[in-house]
Coordinates of C-alpha atoms in Angstrom, one line a residue:
Chain A
L81 CA 23.9 -47.1 20.4
K82 CA 25.7 -43.9 21.1
F83 CA 25.9 -41.0 18.8
D84 CA 28.5 -39.2 20.8
S85 CA 31.3 -38.3 18.6
G86 CA 30.9 -37.4 15.1
V87 CA 30.6 -34.7 12.4
L88 CA 27.5 -32.9 11.4
L89 CA 26.9 -32.2 7.7
L90 CA 24.4 -30.0 6.0
S91 CA 23.2 -30.4 2.5
T92 CA 20.4 -28.6 0.6
H93 CA 18.1 -31.5 1.4
R94 CA 19.3 -33.1 4.6
L95 CA 21.0 -32.9 8.0
I96 CA 23.5 -35.7 8.2
W97 CA 25.5 -37.0 11.1
R98 CA 28.5 -39.2 10.6
D99 CA 30.4 -41.2 13.2
Q100 CA 34.0 -40.0 13.6
K101 CA 35.4 -43.5 13.9
N102 CA 33.1 -45.6 11.9
H103 CA 32.5 -43.7 8.7
E104 CA 30.0 -46.1 7.6
C105 CA 27.7 -45.2 10.4
C106 CA 25.5 -42.3 9.1
I107 CA 22.2 -41.1 10.1
A108 CA 20.1 -38.4 8.4
V109 CA 17.0 -36.3 8.7
P110 CA 15.4 -34.6 5.7
L111 CA 15.2 -30.8 6.1
S112 CA 11.5 -31.0 5.1
Q113 CA 10.9 -32.7 8.5
I114 CA 12.0 -29.7 10.4
V115 CA 9.4 -27.5 12.0
F116 CA 11.8 -25.0 13.5
I117 CA 15.1 -24.8 15.3
E118 CA 16.3 -23.1 18.4
E119 CA 19.7 -22.4 20.0
Q120 CA 20.7 -23.3 23.5
A121 CA 23.7 -21.4 24.7
A122 CA 26.7 -23.2 26.3
G123 CA 27.1 -23.0 30.0
I124 CA 29.3 -24.5 32.8
G125 CA 29.6 -28.1 32.0
K126 CA 27.2 -27.8 29.1
S127 CA 28.0 -27.5 25.5
A128 CA 26.2 -25.3 23.0
K129 CA 23.3 -27.0 21.4
I130 CA 20.8 -26.7 18.6
V131 CA 17.4 -28.2 19.2
V132 CA 15.6 -29.4 16.1
H133 CA 11.8 -29.8 16.3
L134 CA 10.4 -32.3 13.9
H135 CA 7.2 -33.3 12.2
P136 CA 5.9 -36.7 12.9
A137 CA 7.7 -39.2 10.6
S138 CA 6.0 -40.2 7.4
S139 CA 5.1 -43.8 6.9
N140 CA 7.5 -44.3 4.0
K141 CA 10.5 -43.1 6.0
E142 CA 13.8 -44.8 5.6
P143 CA 14.9 -47.2 8.4
G144 CA 16.9 -45.5 11.2
P145 CA 18.4 -46.1 14.6
F146 CA 15.2 -45.9 16.5
Q147 CA 11.7 -47.2 16.1
S148 CA 10.0 -44.4 18.0
S149 CA 10.7 -41.7 20.4
K150 CA 8.6 -40.0 23.0
Y151 CA 10.2 -36.7 21.9
S152 CA 9.3 -34.6 18.9
Y153 CA 12.8 -33.1 18.7
I154 CA 16.4 -33.9 18.6
K155 CA 19.3 -32.1 20.2
L156 CA 22.6 -31.5 18.5
S157 CA 25.4 -31.0 20.9
F158 CA 28.5 -29.1 19.7
K159 CA 31.2 -30.2 22.1
E160 CA 34.0 -28.5 20.3
H161 CA 32.9 -25.6 18.1
G162 CA 30.8 -24.6 15.2
Q163 CA 27.3 -24.1 16.8
I164 CA 26.9 -20.5 15.8
E165 CA 27.9 -20.9 12.2
F166 CA 26.0 -24.1 11.8
Y167 CA 22.8 -22.6 13.2
R168 CA 23.1 -19.7 10.8
R169 CA 23.6 -22.1 7.8
L170 CA 20.8 -24.4 8.9
S171 CA 18.4 -21.5 9.3
E172 CA 19.2 -20.3 5.8
E173 CA 18.6 -23.7 4.3
I174 CA 15.3 -24.0 6.1
T175 CA 14.2 -20.6 4.9
Q176 CA 15.3 -21.1 1.3
R177 CA 13.7 -24.6 1.1
R178 CA 15.9 -25.4 -1.9
W179 CA 15.0 -29.1 -1.6
E180 CA 11.6 -28.2 -3.1
N181 CA 13.1 -27.1 -6.3
M182 CA 16.0 -29.6 -6.7
P183 CA 15.8 -33.3 -7.3
T184 CA 17.7 -35.3 -4.6
G185 CA 21.1 -36.6 -5.4
Q186 CA 22.3 -40.1 -4.5
T187 CA 21.3 -41.3 -1.1
I188 CA 24.1 -42.0 1.3
Q189 CA 24.2 -45.5 2.5
V190 CA 22.4 -45.7 5.7
N191 CA 23.9 -47.6 8.6
K192 CA 22.6 -51.2 8.5
D193 CA 21.1 -51.3 11.9
P194 CA 19.7 -54.5 13.3
K195 CA 16.8 -52.6 14.7
A196 CA 15.6 -51.4 11.4
G197 CA 12.5 -49.4 12.0
R198 CA 11.0 -46.0 11.8
I199 CA 11.6 -43.0 13.9
R200 CA 8.2 -42.0 15.1
A201 CA 7.8 -39.0 17.2
V202 CA 5.0 -39.7 19.6
G203 CA 4.7 -36.4 21.4
I204 CA 1.5 -35.7 23.2
V205 CA 2.5 -32.2 24.1
G206 CA 4.9 -31.2 21.4
I207 CA 5.4 -27.7 20.2
E208 CA 5.3 -29.2 16.8
R209 CA 1.9 -30.7 17.5
K210 CA 0.5 -27.4 18.6
L211 CA 1.9 -25.5 15.6
E212 CA 0.4 -28.1 13.3
E213 CA -3.0 -27.8 14.9
K214 CA -3.0 -24.1 14.8
R215 CA -2.0 -24.1 11.2
K216 CA -4.8 -26.6 10.4
E217 CA -7.4 -24.4 12.2
T218 CA -6.3 -21.3 10.4
D219 CA -6.5 -23.1 7.1
K220 CA -9.9 -24.3 8.0
N221 CA -11.0 -20.8 8.9
I222 CA -9.7 -19.4 5.7
S223 CA -11.3 -22.0 3.5
E224 CA -14.6 -21.5 5.2
A225 CA -14.2 -17.8 4.8
F226 CA -13.4 -18.2 1.1
E227 CA -16.4 -20.4 0.6
D228 CA -18.7 -18.0 2.3
L229 CA -17.1 -15.1 0.3
S230 CA -17.8 -16.9 -3.0
K231 CA -21.4 -17.4 -2.1
L232 CA -21.7 -13.8 -1.1
M233 CA -20.2 -12.6 -4.3
E234 CA -22.7 -14.7 -6.3
K235 CA -25.5 -12.7 -4.6
A236 CA -23.7 -9.5 -5.1
K237 CA -23.4 -10.3 -8.8
E238 CA -27.2 -10.7 -9.0
M239 CA -27.6 -7.2 -7.6
V240 CA -25.3 -5.9 -10.2
E241 CA -27.3 -7.6 -13.0
L242 CA -30.5 -6.3 -11.5
S243 CA -29.2 -2.7 -11.4
K244 CA -28.2 -2.9 -15.0
S245 CA -31.6 -4.0 -16.1
I246 CA -33.2 -1.2 -14.1
A247 CA -30.9 1.3 -15.6
N248 CA -31.8 0.1 -19.1
K249 CA -35.5 0.5 -18.3
I250 CA -34.9 4.0 -17.1
K251 CA -33.1 4.9 -20.3
E252 CA -36.0 3.5 -22.4
K253 CA -38.7 5.1 -20.3
Q254 CA -37.0 8.5 -20.5
G255 CA -39.1 10.9 -18.5
D256 CA -41.4 8.3 -17.1
I257 CA -39.4 8.0 -14.0
T258 CA -39.9 10.4 -11.1
E259 CA -37.1 12.3 -9.6
D260 CA -37.8 10.6 -6.3
E261 CA -37.2 7.2 -7.9
T262 CA -34.0 8.4 -9.5
I263 CA -32.7 9.5 -6.1
R264 CA -33.7 6.2 -4.6
F265 CA -32.0 4.2 -7.3
K266 CA -28.8 6.2 -6.9
S267 CA -28.8 5.5 -3.2
Y268 CA -29.2 1.8 -3.8
L269 CA -26.2 1.9 -6.1
L270 CA -24.3 3.7 -3.5
S271 CA -25.0 1.1 -0.9
M272 CA -23.8 -1.7 -3.1
G273 CA -20.8 0.2 -4.5
I274 CA -22.1 -0.2 -8.1
A275 CA -21.1 2.4 -10.6
N276 CA -24.1 4.3 -12.0
P277 CA -24.8 2.4 -15.3
V278 CA -26.3 5.4 -16.9
T279 CA -23.6 8.0 -16.2
R280 CA -20.8 5.5 -15.6
E281 CA -19.6 7.5 -12.6
T282 CA -19.3 6.3 -9.1
Y283 CA -19.0 9.8 -8.1
G284 CA -20.9 13.0 -8.9
S285 CA -24.1 11.1 -8.3
G286 CA -25.5 13.4 -5.7
T287 CA -27.6 11.3 -3.4
Q288 CA -29.4 12.4 -0.2
Y289 CA -26.4 11.2 1.7
H290 CA -24.1 13.5 -0.1
M291 CA -26.4 16.4 0.4
Q292 CA -26.4 15.9 4.1
L293 CA -22.7 15.5 4.1
A294 CA -22.3 18.7 2.2
K295 CA -24.2 20.6 4.9
Q296 CA -22.2 18.9 7.6
L297 CA -19.0 19.9 5.9
A298 CA -20.0 23.5 5.7
G299 CA -20.4 23.5 9.4
I300 CA -17.2 21.6 10.2
L301 CA -14.9 23.5 7.8
Q302 CA -15.9 27.1 8.5
T303 CA -13.4 27.7 11.3
P304 CA -10.5 25.7 9.8
L305 CA -10.9 27.6 6.5
E306 CA -10.9 31.0 8.3
E307 CA -7.7 29.9 10.1
R308 CA -6.1 29.0 6.9
G309 CA -6.7 32.1 4.9
G310 CA -10.0 31.0 3.4
I311 CA -8.7 28.1 1.2
M312 CA -7.7 24.5 1.7
S313 CA -6.8 21.7 -0.7
L314 CA -9.2 18.7 -0.8
T315 CA -6.5 16.4 0.6
E316 CA -6.1 18.7 3.6
V317 CA -9.9 18.6 4.0
Y318 CA -9.9 14.8 3.7
C319 CA -7.3 14.4 6.4
L320 CA -8.9 17.0 8.7
V321 CA -12.4 15.5 8.5
N322 CA -11.4 11.9 8.8
R323 CA -8.9 12.6 11.7
A324 CA -11.7 14.3 13.5
R325 CA -14.2 11.5 12.8
G326 CA -12.1 8.6 14.0
L327 CA -14.7 6.1 12.9
E328 CA -17.1 5.8 9.9
L329 CA -14.7 7.7 7.8
L330 CA -15.5 9.3 4.5
S331 CA -14.2 7.8 1.3
P332 CA -12.4 10.2 -1.1
E333 CA -15.3 9.9 -3.4
D334 CA -17.8 10.7 -0.7
L335 CA -15.9 13.9 -0.1
V336 CA -15.7 14.9 -3.7
N337 CA -19.4 14.1 -4.3
A338 CA -20.5 16.2 -1.3
C339 CA -18.2 19.1 -2.3
K340 CA -19.7 19.1 -5.8
M341 CA -23.0 19.9 -4.3
L342 CA -21.9 22.8 -2.1
E343 CA -22.6 25.5 -4.7
S344 CA -26.0 24.2 -5.7
L345 CA -27.0 24.0 -2.0
K346 CA -26.0 27.6 -1.6
L347 CA -23.7 26.8 1.3
P348 CA -21.0 29.3 2.4
L349 CA -18.2 27.1 0.9
R350 CA -17.5 26.2 -2.7
L351 CA -15.4 23.7 -4.6
R352 CA -12.9 25.1 -7.1
I353 CA -10.8 23.2 -9.5
F354 CA -7.6 24.8 -10.8
D355 CA -6.1 24.2 -14.3
S356 CA -3.6 21.8 -12.9
G357 CA -6.4 19.6 -11.6
V358 CA -5.8 20.6 -8.0
M359 CA -9.1 20.8 -6.1
V360 CA -9.7 23.2 -3.2
I361 CA -12.5 24.3 -0.9
E362 CA -12.9 28.1 -0.5
L363 CA -15.1 30.2 1.6
Q364 CA -17.6 32.0 -0.5
S365 CA -16.3 35.2 0.9
H366 CA -12.8 34.2 -0.3
N367 CA -11.7 35.8 -3.5
E368 CA -8.6 34.2 -4.9
E369 CA -8.2 36.9 -7.5
E370 CA -7.9 39.5 -4.8
M371 CA -5.3 37.4 -3.1
V372 CA -3.4 37.5 -6.3
A373 CA -3.0 41.3 -5.9
S374 CA -1.4 40.9 -2.5
A375 CA 0.7 38.0 -3.8
L376 CA 2.0 40.4 -6.5
E377 CA 3.0 42.9 -3.8
T378 CA 4.8 40.3 -1.9
V379 CA 6.7 39.1 -4.9
S380 CA 7.6 42.6 -5.9
E381 CA 9.0 43.4 -2.5
K382 CA 11.3 40.4 -2.7
G383 CA 12.2 40.9 -6.4
S384 CA 11.3 37.3 -7.2
L385 CA 10.0 34.2 -5.4
T386 CA 9.7 30.5 -5.9
A387 CA 6.6 28.7 -4.7
D388 CA 8.5 27.3 -1.7
E389 CA 9.7 30.7 -0.6
F390 CA 6.3 32.3 -1.1
A391 CA 4.7 29.5 0.9
K392 CA 7.1 30.1 3.9
L393 CA 6.6 33.8 3.8
V394 CA 2.9 33.8 3.7
G395 CA 2.3 30.7 5.8
M396 CA 0.6 28.6 3.2
S397 CA 1.0 25.0 2.0
V398 CA 3.4 24.8 -1.0
L399 CA 0.6 23.3 -3.1
L400 CA -1.7 26.3 -2.7
A401 CA 1.1 28.8 -2.9
K402 CA 2.1 27.4 -6.3
E403 CA -1.5 27.6 -7.5
R404 CA -1.8 31.2 -6.4
L405 CA 1.4 32.2 -8.2
L406 CA 0.2 30.3 -11.3
L407 CA -3.1 32.1 -11.2
A408 CA -1.2 35.4 -10.9
E409 CA 0.8 34.4 -13.9
K410 CA -2.4 33.5 -15.8
M411 CA -3.8 36.9 -15.0
G412 CA -0.7 38.5 -16.3
H413 CA 0.7 39.9 -13.1
L414 CA 3.7 37.6 -12.8
C415 CA 6.0 35.9 -15.3
R416 CA 8.1 32.9 -14.8
D417 CA 11.7 31.9 -15.0
D418 CA 11.8 28.2 -15.4
S419 CA 15.3 26.9 -14.9
V420 CA 16.8 23.8 -13.5
E421 CA 17.2 25.7 -10.2
G422 CA 13.4 25.8 -10.0
L423 CA 10.4 27.8 -11.0
R424 CA 10.8 31.4 -10.0
F425 CA 8.2 34.1 -10.4
Y426 CA 8.8 37.8 -11.2
P427 CA 6.5 40.7 -11.4
N428 CA 5.4 41.0 -15.0
L429 CA 7.2 44.2 -16.0
F430 CA 6.2 43.8 -19.6
L431 CA 2.7 44.6 -18.5
T432 CA 3.3 47.3 -16.0
Q433 CA 6.0 49.1 -18.0
S434 CA 4.6 49.1 -21.5
Chain B
L144 CA -37.3 -0.7 -8.2
F145 CA -39.4 -2.2 -5.5
Q146 CA -37.9 -5.5 -6.4
M147 CA -34.4 -4.1 -6.0
S148 CA -35.2 -2.7 -2.7
K149 CA -36.3 -6.1 -1.4
Q150 CA -33.3 -7.8 -2.8
L151 CA -31.1 -5.2 -1.3
D152 CA -32.5 -5.9 2.1
M153 CA -31.8 -9.6 1.6
F154 CA -28.3 -8.9 0.5
K155 CA -27.8 -6.7 3.5
T156 CA -28.8 -9.6 5.7
N157 CA -26.4 -12.0 3.9
L158 CA -23.6 -9.5 4.3
E159 CA -24.3 -9.1 8.0
E160 CA -24.1 -12.8 8.4
F161 CA -20.9 -12.9 6.5
A162 CA -19.5 -10.1 8.6
S163 CA -20.4 -11.6 11.9
K164 CA -18.4 -14.7 10.9
H165 CA -15.5 -13.3 9.0
K166 CA -15.1 -9.6 9.7
Q167 CA -11.9 -10.4 11.6
E168 CA -10.5 -12.2 8.7
I169 CA -10.7 -9.2 6.5
R170 CA -9.0 -7.0 9.1
K171 CA -6.2 -9.3 10.0
N172 CA -5.4 -11.1 6.8
P173 CA -3.9 -9.2 3.8
E174 CA -4.2 -12.1 1.4
F175 CA -7.9 -12.4 2.2
R176 CA -8.3 -8.7 1.5
V177 CA -6.7 -9.1 -1.9
Q178 CA -9.0 -12.0 -2.8
F179 CA -12.0 -10.0 -1.6
Q180 CA -11.1 -6.9 -3.6
D181 CA -10.4 -9.0 -6.7
M182 CA -13.7 -10.7 -6.5
C183 CA -15.5 -7.4 -6.1
A184 CA -13.7 -6.0 -9.1
T185 CA -14.7 -9.0 -11.2
I186 CA -18.4 -8.6 -10.6
G187 CA -18.3 -4.8 -11.0
V188 CA -18.6 -3.7 -7.3
D189 CA -16.4 -1.2 -5.6
P190 CA -16.5 -1.8 -1.9
L191 CA -14.5 1.4 -1.3
A192 CA -16.6 3.8 -3.3
S193 CA -18.4 5.1 -0.3
G194 CA -18.2 5.1 3.5
K195 CA -21.9 4.8 3.3
G196 CA -21.9 1.6 1.3
F197 CA -22.8 -1.7 2.9
W198 CA -19.3 -3.1 2.5
S199 CA -17.8 -0.3 4.5
E200 CA -20.5 -0.2 7.1
M201 CA -20.7 -3.8 7.8
L202 CA -17.3 -5.2 7.0
G203 CA -15.4 -2.2 8.1
V204 CA -13.2 -2.3 4.9
G205 CA -13.8 1.3 4.4
D206 CA -12.4 2.7 7.6
F207 CA -9.3 0.5 7.1
Y208 CA -8.5 2.0 3.7
Y209 CA -9.7 5.5 4.3
E210 CA -7.5 5.8 7.4
L211 CA -4.6 4.4 5.5
G212 CA -5.2 7.1 2.9
V213 CA -4.8 9.7 5.6
Q214 CA -1.5 8.1 6.7
I215 CA -0.2 7.9 3.1
I216 CA -1.0 11.6 2.5
E217 CA 0.8 12.6 5.7
V218 CA 3.9 10.6 4.9
C219 CA 4.1 11.9 1.4
L220 CA 3.7 15.5 2.5
A221 CA 6.3 15.2 5.2
L222 CA 8.9 13.7 2.8
K223 CA 8.1 15.8 -0.3
H224 CA 10.9 18.3 0.2
R225 CA 13.4 15.4 0.3
N226 CA 12.2 13.6 -2.8
G227 CA 10.2 16.0 -4.9
G228 CA 7.0 14.1 -4.4
L229 CA 8.2 10.7 -5.7
I230 CA 8.6 7.8 -3.3
T231 CA 9.1 4.1 -3.7
L232 CA 6.3 1.8 -2.6
E233 CA 8.8 0.2 -0.2
E234 CA 9.8 3.3 1.5
L235 CA 6.2 4.5 1.8
H236 CA 5.3 1.1 3.3
Q237 CA 8.1 1.3 5.9
Q238 CA 7.2 4.8 6.9
V239 CA 3.5 4.1 7.1
L240 CA 4.2 1.0 9.3
K241 CA 6.3 3.1 11.6
G242 CA 3.6 5.7 11.9
R243 CA 1.0 3.1 12.7
G244 CA 2.9 1.7 15.7
K245 CA 3.3 -1.7 17.1
F246 CA -0.3 -2.6 17.8
A247 CA -1.8 -1.6 14.5
Q248 CA -3.0 -4.1 12.0
D249 CA -0.7 -5.4 9.4
V250 CA -0.8 -3.4 6.2
S251 CA 0.5 -4.9 2.9
Q252 CA 1.8 -3.1 -0.2
D253 CA -1.4 -4.2 -2.0
D254 CA -3.4 -2.3 0.6
L255 CA -1.3 0.8 0.0
L256 CA -1.9 0.6 -3.7
R257 CA -5.6 0.3 -3.3
A258 CA -5.8 3.2 -0.9
I259 CA -3.7 5.3 -3.3
K260 CA -6.0 4.5 -6.2
K261 CA -8.8 6.0 -4.2
L262 CA -6.9 9.1 -3.3
K263 CA -6.4 10.0 -7.0
V264 CA -9.9 11.5 -7.1
L265 CA -8.9 14.2 -4.6
G266 CA -7.0 16.0 -7.4
S267 CA -3.7 16.5 -5.6
G268 CA -1.7 14.5 -8.1
F269 CA -1.6 11.0 -6.6
G270 CA -0.3 8.5 -9.1
I271 CA 1.3 5.1 -9.4
I272 CA 4.2 4.6 -11.7
P273 CA 5.3 1.0 -12.4
V274 CA 9.1 0.5 -12.4
S275 CA 10.8 -2.9 -12.8
G276 CA 9.0 -5.0 -10.3
T277 CA 7.8 -2.3 -8.0
Y278 CA 6.1 1.1 -8.1
L279 CA 7.0 4.8 -7.6
I280 CA 4.2 6.7 -5.9
Q281 CA 3.7 10.3 -7.1
S282 CA 2.0 12.7 -4.7
V283 CA 2.3 16.1 -6.4
P284 CA 0.4 17.4 -9.3
A285 CA 3.5 17.4 -11.6
E286 CA 2.9 16.4 -15.1
L287 CA 4.7 13.2 -15.8
N288 CA 4.1 11.8 -19.3
M289 CA 5.3 8.6 -20.9
D290 CA 8.8 10.0 -21.6
H291 CA 9.3 11.0 -18.0
T292 CA 8.0 7.6 -16.8
V293 CA 10.3 5.6 -19.0
V294 CA 13.3 7.6 -17.8
L295 CA 12.3 7.0 -14.2
Q296 CA 12.2 3.3 -15.0
L297 CA 15.6 3.4 -16.4
A298 CA 17.0 5.3 -13.4
E299 CA 15.5 2.9 -11.0
K300 CA 18.2 0.3 -11.6
K301 CA 21.1 2.3 -10.2
G302 CA 19.3 5.2 -8.6
Y303 CA 20.6 7.5 -11.2
V304 CA 20.8 7.9 -15.0
T305 CA 22.9 9.8 -17.5
V306 CA 22.2 11.3 -20.9
S307 CA 24.4 8.6 -22.6
E308 CA 22.4 5.8 -21.0
I309 CA 19.2 7.3 -22.2
R310 CA 20.5 7.6 -25.7
S311 CA 21.8 4.1 -25.8
S312 CA 18.9 2.3 -24.0
L313 CA 16.0 4.3 -25.4
K314 CA 17.6 5.5 -28.7
W315 CA 16.6 9.1 -28.1
E316 CA 18.1 12.3 -29.3
T317 CA 20.2 14.2 -26.8
E318 CA 17.7 17.1 -26.8
R319 CA 14.8 14.8 -25.9
A320 CA 16.8 13.2 -23.0
K321 CA 17.8 16.6 -21.7
Q322 CA 14.3 18.0 -21.7
V323 CA 13.0 15.1 -19.7
L324 CA 15.9 15.3 -17.2
E325 CA 15.5 19.0 -16.8
H326 CA 11.8 18.6 -16.1
L327 CA 12.6 16.1 -13.4
L328 CA 15.2 18.5 -11.9
K329 CA 12.7 21.4 -11.9
E330 CA 10.2 19.3 -10.1
G331 CA 12.7 18.4 -7.5
M332 CA 12.4 14.7 -8.3
A333 CA 16.0 14.5 -9.6
W334 CA 19.3 16.0 -8.3
L335 CA 22.2 16.8 -10.5
D336 CA 25.7 15.5 -9.7
M337 CA 28.1 17.5 -11.9
Q338 CA 31.2 16.1 -10.0
A339 CA 30.6 12.5 -11.2
A340 CA 33.4 11.0 -13.2
G341 CA 32.6 11.0 -16.9
E342 CA 29.4 12.8 -17.4
P343 CA 26.8 14.4 -15.1
Q344 CA 24.6 12.0 -13.3
Y345 CA 20.9 12.6 -12.5
W346 CA 20.0 11.0 -9.2
L347 CA 16.5 10.3 -7.9
P348 CA 16.3 11.0 -4.2
A349 CA 13.3 8.7 -4.1
L350 CA 15.7 5.8 -4.7
F351 CA 18.3 6.7 -2.2
T352 CA 18.2 3.6 0.0
E353 CA 20.2 5.3 2.8
L354 CA 17.3 7.6 3.3
Y355 CA 14.8 4.8 3.9
S356 CA 15.4 4.2 7.5
Q357 CA 15.5 7.9 8.3
E358 CA 12.8 9.0 10.6
I359 CA 10.5 11.8 9.7
T360 CA 11.8 14.8 11.6
P361 CA 9.5 17.0 13.7
E362 CA 9.8 19.8 11.2
E363 CA 8.8 17.5 8.4
A364 CA 5.9 16.2 10.4
K365 CA 4.6 19.7 10.8
E366 CA 4.5 20.1 7.1
A367 CA 2.3 17.1 6.9
I368 CA -0.6 18.6 8.9
P369 CA -0.7 22.3 7.8

């Protein structure tokens, strides 16, 4: 049996080969059997080919030209032309997998071959075999991981329940619980990542850890703050600190919680929250209101400035530049011209020239 | 409390065991991370609340997301002058992947969203705005209320929107539409095309697909790390 000269057809469900002379001779492979395909370029004396790697045949496969094969792939040889386009189309069909959504149409009559049997790919070392094994192993790992994860979550859930009941007892026994115990409870919650059932915050809970962190930050940030005019946004701090750490990074909440404690621990830095919600760290020695006076001078010199322009002039981030100008406006030194061209600040002549 | 302390120790041991077997899975498999996060949320646990938490220390989930947070902040800062502080999740994803390099772990859009949710607490205006099928990420403290959001969603389809479209789709008065559009212009999130045939078009640079593949220039990168 030779399948030398024919036409290759592609449907949404199958790859079909039909003999050129005897149109009744047709063989087909379901696209679902294909593991992957690869191209083989033409060369001297060789035609361009597509190699189609296949899954082992299923037991209810339709009869075909061969009972079995030692190969797990077939080769399609394009003697005349069409390899490139066909490869592209076949790839598309394999990717789209439309056969999964569409019921099959009529089946083409298969060649009534005397050797009716099944194609069975008996490859010992088949790429397809390796892929299949790898996939099974990955699946096994994942399902094991999920099982273990579920069990772990059950235990975690118990911890959550326990913390709730303790929180309730604390509420009832108002005042009967020592400060030391409160601190310990908070640190347990922190370890588990459970929101404080009493205050409903996961941040602002001031544990030992955050106190230490606050002190560390005071040390780390002193110089960077001085280099940046005494003020930095919290996002800048977050990036700076975590980039420096490399490992065991701070969560955003850790940073905020620690910064909230700066003032009470009498450290040389403080957390400030502007009206807009923007959060900054300032040196204690920094006085934003004084900076406003110099900002007013700068704006007056130039007549008017946008936040962008001011930022470039002074060498600040746009975020902080804007906050300073807004503060100046709040204090009455500047007034705004809010147009579609942007927000521009002018010295408040109403104030100075009344 | 004593009981809690004991159970905590036990839990820590369980977690250590889990970590020794499956730590890799969390780092390498985005789908597994999603499952993990969803399960934690269901039982009321936030594994990303603190770097000092067990989850972070033993599974290393913390470092993964906190570092991602840094990368997100830097990309948003670098591109802010182009798009006014609004960026699609897709573009953010692409730029972050570029920044991470070839050998870094795979990062999914779900990962980005979780990292961004945590960044909100830093007060610099991080927000997530749903628009048909995807999200716009806001990274500046501009006030965007429901009106603004709904116009952004409308603009997402074509990358721009006109006053007429707003009037017909949302049934608003012209004044209301104009106010919203002007606000977006002022914030730098929209650009005005007066030359357009018919009526002026308000374009969102965040949605310019041609800009997606554009590298972050050295000047922009300097902006990112002040």
